[in-house]
Structures are given as structure tokens and as C-alpha cells.
PDB file of C-alpha atoms in Angstrom:
ATOM      1  CA  MET A1342       0.000   0.000   0.000  1.00 49.00           C
ATOM      2  CA  ASN A1343       1.239   3.438  -0.872  1.00 79.00           C
ATOM      3  CA  GLU A1344       0.930   5.663   2.217  1.00 85.00           C
ATOM      4  CA  SER A1345       1.732   8.729   0.157  1.00 95.00           C
ATOM      5  CA  LEU A1346      -1.151   7.977  -2.221  1.00 96.00           C
ATOM      6  CA  ALA A1347      -3.539   7.442   0.702  1.00 96.00           C
ATOM      7  CA  ALA A1348      -2.458  10.790   2.183  1.00 97.00           C
ATOM      8  CA  THR A1349      -2.975  12.600  -1.117  1.00 97.00           C
ATOM      9  CA  LEU A1350      -6.377  11.019  -1.736  1.00 97.00           C
ATOM     10  CA  GLY A1351      -7.491  11.671   1.836  1.00 96.00           C
ATOM     11  CA  GLU A1352      -6.481  15.314   1.640  1.00 95.00           C
ATOM     12  CA  LEU A1353      -8.352  15.723  -1.638  1.00 96.00           C
ATOM     13  CA  GLN A1354     -11.448  13.982  -0.297  1.00 94.00           C
ATOM     14  CA  ALA A1355     -11.518  16.201   2.800  1.00 93.00           C
ATOM     15  CA  GLN A1356     -10.932  19.249   0.597  1.00 93.00           C
ATOM     16  CA  ILE A1357     -13.988  18.351  -1.496  1.00 94.00           C
ATOM     17  CA  TYR A1358     -16.257  18.616   1.536  1.00 90.00           C
ATOM     18  CA  TRP A1359     -15.070  22.151   2.285  1.00 90.00           C
ATOM     19  CA  LEU A1360     -15.181  23.184  -1.354  1.00 94.00           C
ATOM     20  CA  HIS A1361     -18.802  22.052  -1.365  1.00 92.00           C
ATOM     21  CA  ASP A1362     -19.543  24.119   1.746  1.00 90.00           C
ATOM     22  CA  ALA A1363     -17.903  27.137   0.090  1.00 90.00           C
ATOM     23  CA  GLN A1364     -19.786  26.417  -3.166  1.00 94.00           C
ATOM     24  CA  LYS A1365     -16.536  26.341  -5.132  1.00 97.00           C
ATOM     25  CA  PHE A1366     -17.775  23.805  -7.626  1.00 96.00           C
ATOM     26  CA  THR A1367     -15.064  24.276 -10.269  1.00 97.00           C
ATOM     27  CA  GLN A1368     -12.366  23.523  -7.691  1.00 98.00           C
ATOM     28  CA  LEU A1369     -14.468  20.619  -6.366  1.00 97.00           C
ATOM     29  CA  ALA A1370     -14.589  19.119  -9.875  1.00 98.00           C
ATOM     30  CA  SER A1371     -10.833  19.515 -10.166  1.00 98.00           C
ATOM     31  CA  ALA A1372     -10.170  17.854  -6.798  1.00 97.00           C
ATOM     32  CA  ALA A1373     -12.458  14.934  -7.694  1.00 97.00           C
ATOM     33  CA  ALA A1374     -10.767  14.593 -11.093  1.00 98.00           C
ATOM     34  CA  THR A1375      -7.370  14.526  -9.404  1.00 98.00           C
ATOM     35  CA  ILE A1376      -8.515  11.669  -7.154  1.00 97.00           C
ATOM     36  CA  TYR A1377      -9.452   9.571 -10.184  1.00 96.00           C
ATOM     37  CA  MET A1378      -6.279  10.435 -12.068  1.00 97.00           C
ATOM     38  CA  LYS A1379      -4.262   9.326  -9.023  1.00 97.00           C
ATOM     39  CA  LEU A1380      -6.262   6.070  -9.031  1.00 95.00           C
ATOM     40  CA  GLY A1381      -5.129   5.418 -12.606  1.00 95.00           C
ATOM     41  CA  TYR A1382      -8.051   6.580 -14.717  1.00 96.00           C
ATOM     42  CA  THR A1383      -7.424   8.533 -17.909  1.00 97.00           C
ATOM     43  CA  GLN A1384      -7.505  12.305 -17.832  1.00 98.00           C
ATOM     44  CA  GLN A1385     -10.733  12.292 -19.863  1.00 98.00           C
ATOM     45  CA  GLN A1386     -12.427   9.821 -17.513  1.00 98.00           C
ATOM     46  CA  ALA A1387     -11.221  11.716 -14.449  1.00 97.00           C
ATOM     47  CA  GLU A1388     -12.256  15.142 -15.707  1.00 98.00           C
ATOM     48  CA  THR A1389     -15.681  13.940 -16.794  1.00 98.00           C
ATOM     49  CA  ALA A1390     -16.197  12.148 -13.459  1.00 97.00           C
ATOM     50  CA  GLY A1391     -15.088  15.273 -11.572  1.00 97.00           C
ATOM     51  CA  LYS A1392     -17.511  17.466 -13.509  1.00 98.00           C
ATOM     52  CA  LEU A1393     -20.397  15.054 -12.886  1.00 98.00           C
ATOM     53  CA  ILE A1394     -19.587  14.805  -9.176  1.00 97.00           C
ATOM     54  CA  SER A1395     -19.556  18.593  -8.919  1.00 98.00           C
ATOM     55  CA  GLU A1396     -22.935  18.721 -10.674  1.00 98.00           C
ATOM     56  CA  ALA A1397     -24.284  16.096  -8.237  1.00 97.00           C
ATOM     57  CA  TYR A1398     -23.228  18.259  -5.302  1.00 96.00           C
ATOM     58  CA  GLN A1399     -24.945  21.274  -6.862  1.00 97.00           C
ATOM     59  CA  LEU A1400     -28.137  19.275  -7.391  1.00 97.00           C
ATOM     60  CA  SER A1401     -28.020  18.103  -3.778  1.00 96.00           C
ATOM     61  CA  ASP A1402     -27.917  21.764  -2.738  1.00 96.00           C
ATOM     62  CA  ASP A1403     -30.996  22.385  -4.892  1.00 97.00           C
ATOM     63  CA  ALA A1404     -32.639  19.450  -3.103  1.00 97.00           C
ATOM     64  CA  ILE A1405     -31.891  21.069   0.258  1.00 95.00           C
ATOM     65  CA  LEU A1406     -33.571  24.283  -0.893  1.00 96.00           C
ATOM     66  CA  ALA A1407     -36.622  22.307  -2.024  1.00 97.00           C
ATOM     67  CA  GLN A1408     -36.663  20.497   1.336  1.00 96.00           C
ATOM     68  CA  GLU A1409     -36.491  23.805   3.211  1.00 96.00           C
ATOM     69  CA  ALA A1410     -39.366  25.112   1.066  1.00 97.00           C
ATOM     70  CA  GLY A1411     -41.408  22.029   1.961  1.00 95.00           C
ATOM     71  CA  ASN A1412     -41.526  20.793  -1.638  1.00 97.00           C
ATOM     72  CA  PHE A1413     -40.942  17.060  -1.170  1.00 95.00           C
ATOM     73  CA  ASP A1414     -41.639  16.143  -4.820  1.00 97.00           C
ATOM     74  CA  LYS A1415     -39.103  18.661  -6.108  1.00 98.00           C
ATOM     75  CA  GLU A1416     -36.553  17.531  -3.516  1.00 97.00           C
ATOM     76  CA  ILE A1417     -36.888  13.907  -4.675  1.00 96.00           C
ATOM     77  CA  GLN A1418     -36.611  14.995  -8.323  1.00 98.00           C
ATOM     78  CA  PHE A1419     -33.291  16.651  -7.529  1.00 98.00           C
ATOM     79  CA  TYR A1420     -32.036  13.561  -5.701  1.00 97.00           C
ATOM     80  CA  HIS A1421     -32.960  11.375  -8.683  1.00 96.00           C
ATOM     81  CA  GLN A1422     -30.868  13.726 -10.823  1.00 98.00           C
ATOM     82  CA  VAL A1423     -28.030  13.303  -8.295  1.00 97.00           C
ATOM     83  CA  LYS A1424     -28.302   9.520  -8.688  1.00 96.00           C
ATOM     84  CA  ASP A1425     -28.258   9.902 -12.476  1.00 96.00           C
ATOM     85  CA  LYS A1426     -25.056  11.986 -12.327  1.00 97.00           C
ATOM     86  CA  LEU A1427     -23.377   9.502  -9.993  1.00 96.00           C
ATOM     87  CA  THR A1428     -24.515   6.584 -12.165  1.00 95.00           C
ATOM     88  CA  GLN A1429     -22.856   8.314 -15.122  1.00 96.00           C
ATOM     89  CA  VAL A1430     -19.657   8.488 -13.056  1.00 96.00           C
ATOM     90  CA  GLU A1431     -19.890   4.735 -12.463  1.00 95.00           C
ATOM     91  CA  THR A1432     -20.337   4.136 -16.190  1.00 95.00           C
ATOM     92  CA  ILE A1433     -17.384   6.345 -17.132  1.00 95.00           C
ATOM     93  CA  LEU A1434     -15.170   4.579 -14.602  1.00 95.00           C
ATOM     94  CA  GLY A1435     -16.314   1.128 -15.770  1.00 92.00           C
ATOM     95  CA  TYR A1436     -17.832   0.062 -12.465  1.00 90.00           C
ATOM     96  CA  GLN A1437     -19.930  -3.099 -12.506  1.00 80.00           C
ATOM     97  CA  THR A1438     -21.912  -2.650  -9.277  1.00 75.00           C
ATOM     98  CA  SER A1439     -24.352   0.181  -8.713  1.00 86.00           C
ATOM     99  CA  ILE A1440     -23.242   2.152  -5.668  1.00 92.00           C
ATOM    100  CA  ALA A1441     -24.635   5.508  -6.825  1.00 94.00           C
ATOM    101  CA  ILE A1442     -28.089   4.733  -5.459  1.00 94.00           C
ATOM    102  CA  HIS A1443     -26.667   4.229  -1.976  1.00 95.00           C
ATOM    103  CA  GLN A1444     -24.629   7.423  -2.086  1.00 93.00           C
ATOM    104  CA  MET A1445     -27.706   9.369  -3.162  1.00 95.00           C
ATOM    105  CA  LYS A1446     -29.768   7.736  -0.418  1.00 95.00           C
ATOM    106  CA  TRP A1447     -27.298   8.427   2.356  1.00 93.00           C
ATOM    107  CA  TRP A1448     -27.150  12.071   1.217  1.00 93.00           C
ATOM    108  CA  ILE A1449     -30.948  12.270   1.534  1.00 95.00           C
ATOM    109  CA  TYR A1450     -31.021  10.591   4.932  1.00 95.00           C
ATOM    110  CA  PHE A1451     -28.140  12.718   6.190  1.00 91.00           C
ATOM    111  CA  ARG A1452     -30.104  15.846   5.317  1.00 91.00           C
ATOM    112  CA  HIS A1453     -33.200  14.402   6.997  1.00 94.00           C
ATOM    113  CA  ARG A1454     -31.187  13.411  10.084  1.00 92.00           C
ATOM    114  CA  GLN A1455     -32.044   9.711   9.827  1.00 94.00           C
ATOM    115  CA  LYS A1456     -28.823   8.314  11.249  1.00 93.00           C
ATOM    116  CA  LEU A1457     -29.584   4.598  10.942  1.00 96.00           C
ATOM    117  CA  GLN A1458     -30.476   4.995   7.266  1.00 96.00           C
ATOM    118  CA  VAL A1459     -27.256   6.973   6.706  1.00 94.00           C
ATOM    119  CA  LEU A1460     -25.271   4.187   8.323  1.00 95.00           C
ATOM    120  CA  LEU A1461     -27.052   1.487   6.301  1.00 96.00           C
ATOM    121  CA  HIS A1462     -26.511   3.167   2.928  1.00 96.00           C
ATOM    122  CA  LEU A1463     -22.908   4.125   3.664  1.00 95.00           C
ATOM    123  CA  PHE A1464     -22.279   0.491   4.518  1.00 97.00           C
ATOM    124  CA  LEU A1465     -24.084  -0.774   1.405  1.00 96.00           C
ATOM    125  CA  GLN A1466     -22.147   1.672  -0.775  1.00 94.00           C
ATOM    126  CA  ASN A1467     -18.899   0.283   0.590  1.00 94.00           C
ATOM    127  CA  VAL A1468     -19.764  -3.414   0.706  1.00 94.00           C
ATOM    128  CA  LYS A1469     -21.173  -3.392  -2.834  1.00 92.00           C
ATOM    129  CA  ALA A1470     -17.889  -1.977  -4.106  1.00 92.00           C
ATOM    130  CA  VAL A1471     -15.444  -4.091  -2.115  1.00 94.00           C
ATOM    131  CA  GLY A1472     -17.529  -7.283  -1.856  1.00 93.00           C
ATOM    132  CA  LEU A1473     -18.605  -9.486   1.024  1.00 93.00           C
ATOM    133  CA  ILE A1474     -15.169 -11.086   1.069  1.00 95.00           C
ATOM    134  CA  ASN A1475     -13.942  -7.728   2.395  1.00 95.00           C
ATOM    135  CA  LEU A1476     -16.750  -7.276   4.927  1.00 96.00           C
ATOM    136  CA  LEU A1477     -14.414  -6.093   7.695  1.00 96.00           C
ATOM    137  CA  THR A1478     -12.921  -3.503   5.350  1.00 96.00           C
ATOM    138  CA  ALA A1479     -16.412  -2.294   4.397  1.00 96.00           C
ATOM    139  CA  ILE A1480     -17.243  -1.873   8.086  1.00 97.00           C
ATOM    140  CA  LYS A1481     -14.033   0.082   8.692  1.00 97.00           C
ATOM    141  CA  LEU A1482     -14.630   2.276   5.625  1.00 96.00           C
ATOM    142  CA  THR A1483     -18.145   3.024   6.829  1.00 96.00           C
ATOM    143  CA  SER A1484     -16.909   3.968  10.286  1.00 95.00           C
ATOM    144  CA  PHE A1485     -14.293   6.314   8.827  1.00 95.00           C
ATOM    145  CA  LEU A1486     -16.961   8.027   6.709  1.00 93.00           C
ATOM    146  CA  ILE A1487     -19.299   8.369   9.693  1.00 92.00           C
ATOM    147  CA  GLU A1488     -16.487   9.985  11.662  1.00 91.00           C
ATOM    148  CA  ILE A1489     -15.650  12.306   8.761  1.00 90.00           C
ATOM    149  CA  GLY A1490     -19.269  13.431   8.663  1.00 84.00           C
ATOM    150  CA  ARG A1491     -19.371  13.948  12.415  1.00 84.00           C
ATOM    151  CA  VAL A1492     -16.237  16.086  12.562  1.00 82.00           C
ATOM    152  CA  HIS A1493     -17.108  17.910   9.359  1.00 70.00           C
ATOM    153  CA  LYS A1494     -20.274  19.170  11.033  1.00 70.00           C
ATOM    154  CA  SER A1495     -18.122  20.516  13.865  1.00 67.00           C
ATOM    155  CA  ARG A1496     -15.731  22.081  11.325  1.00 75.00           C
ATOM    156  CA  ASP A1497     -12.740  20.028  12.458  1.00 75.00           C
ATOM    157  CA  ARG A1498     -10.774  19.947   9.214  1.00 84.00           C
ATOM    158  CA  GLU A1499      -7.725  18.146  10.545  1.00 89.00           C
ATOM    159  CA  THR A1500      -9.660  15.231  12.030  1.00 90.00           C
ATOM    160  CA  ALA A1501     -11.756  14.953   8.870  1.00 90.00           C
ATOM    161  CA  LYS A1502      -8.589  14.832   6.781  1.00 93.00           C
ATOM    162  CA  HIS A1503      -7.011  12.301   9.163  1.00 94.00           C
ATOM    163  CA  ASN A1504     -10.038  10.001   8.848  1.00 93.00           C
ATOM    164  CA  ALA A1505     -10.138  10.423   5.068  1.00 95.00           C
ATOM    165  CA  ILE A1506      -6.491   9.347   4.925  1.00 96.00           C
ATOM    166  CA  LYS A1507      -7.314   6.303   7.092  1.00 96.00           C
ATOM    167  CA  TYR A1508     -10.232   5.555   4.741  1.00 96.00           C
ATOM    168  CA  TRP A1509      -7.984   5.514   1.688  1.00 97.00           C
ATOM    169  CA  ALA A1510      -5.189   3.605   3.444  1.00 96.00           C
ATOM    170  CA  GLU A1511      -7.671   0.861   4.359  1.00 96.00           C
ATOM    171  CA  LEU A1512      -9.234   0.832   0.904  1.00 95.00           C
ATOM    172  CA  LEU A1513      -5.931   0.724  -0.956  1.00 95.00           C
ATOM    173  CA  LYS A1514      -4.790  -2.285   1.106  1.00 94.00           C
ATOM    174  CA  ILE A1515      -7.285  -4.534  -0.681  1.00 94.00           C
ATOM    175  CA  LYS A1516      -6.769  -3.097  -4.187  1.00 89.00           C
ATOM    176  CA  PRO A1517     -10.466  -3.254  -5.106  1.00 88.00           C
ATOM    177  CA  PRO A1518     -11.576  -3.578  -8.740  1.00 83.00           C
ATOM    178  CA  GLN A1519     -13.737  -0.493  -8.167  1.00 87.00           C
ATOM    179  CA  TYR A1520     -13.879   2.184  -5.501  1.00 91.00           C
ATOM    180  CA  PRO A1521     -16.909   2.980  -3.352  1.00 89.00           C
ATOM    181  CA  TYR A1522     -15.993   6.667  -3.364  1.00 83.00           C
ATOM    182  CA  LEU A1523     -17.988   8.839  -5.790  1.00 84.00           C
ATOM    183  CA  GLY A1524     -17.315  12.249  -4.302  1.00 79.00           C
TER     184      GLY A1524
END
């Protein structure tokens, strides 16, 4: 396992969360693209995936506004568009297992403060990508993501970055055929 690669990917992942908060979507797309280039995807694949991930984040913000306005139907429409963008990322990266639906669902449940559903869909996103043979890894990955979310809410950048690095170090140990991370 390359500790330097895990550190770079973890820093970029943590950076994406703050770029989203700051609504710096061009930089978010670039950070996401860099993650995929570092994972060995072509520049075209990485840039397209980064752009789609940035668009998914923007759509999730639109969903939040619809939620705040009490427009449930519009909120769900935006989340279906998020899923479509993330599914396109999967296609571009050549992934065989659909994890986009679980990422979209945990985003919804996170915004609706349904912690058990967040946990379930984070776990499913990870286990679908790494397989049941790597069940312990999927559990660890899920716990790192839960901790990242917890400290992100408290604006603890260093701990979020530290957990993102641990996430990638654990993930890179098993050399999965596809990655559960979609932004």
C-alpha cells in the first residue's frame, strides 16, 4: 500500500467537503478529477467524473432548498438527478456494481437526520464496491466516513482529513476492482 497515495487522496477527499460548503464547484470538480487520475483513470475519464460529481453536489444543494421550502416532490426529483449523475460516473469509470443509489440515499437521509439509514446506505455503498469477502474492510470504511461526517459538522478539518487518509489507506490495502468513493 502506498501511504503517500492514501495521504494525497485523503487530503483531496476532505478538501472536497469544504469546497462544497464554500460552493466552489469548479475547484471541487478539479479535486475529484485529481482523485481519479491518481487512481489510474485517464484524464478524460477523471475530468468527466469530476464534472459530474460537482454537478451532483450542486443538485443536492438544490434538493436542500426544495426540502427547506417544503416541496418534497421537487426535492426527490433533484435527488434522482443526483443519482443519475453519480450513475454516469460509475459508467465512465467502468464500475460493474451500482453504488450511486446508496450514495444518493445516504445524502438524503443525512439531510433528513435519519442516522440509521445513513449508516445502512454508507455500509451498502462500501460493501457493494469491495464485496462481502472484504466485509471487515467495508465496516471500517463506513466507520471512517461516519467519523468524517461527524467532525465535518463541527468544522474540524484536521480530524476529517485524518479520517479520510485512514479511509484511503484501508481501501488501498485490498486493491479493489472499483472504488466505493464517488465524491
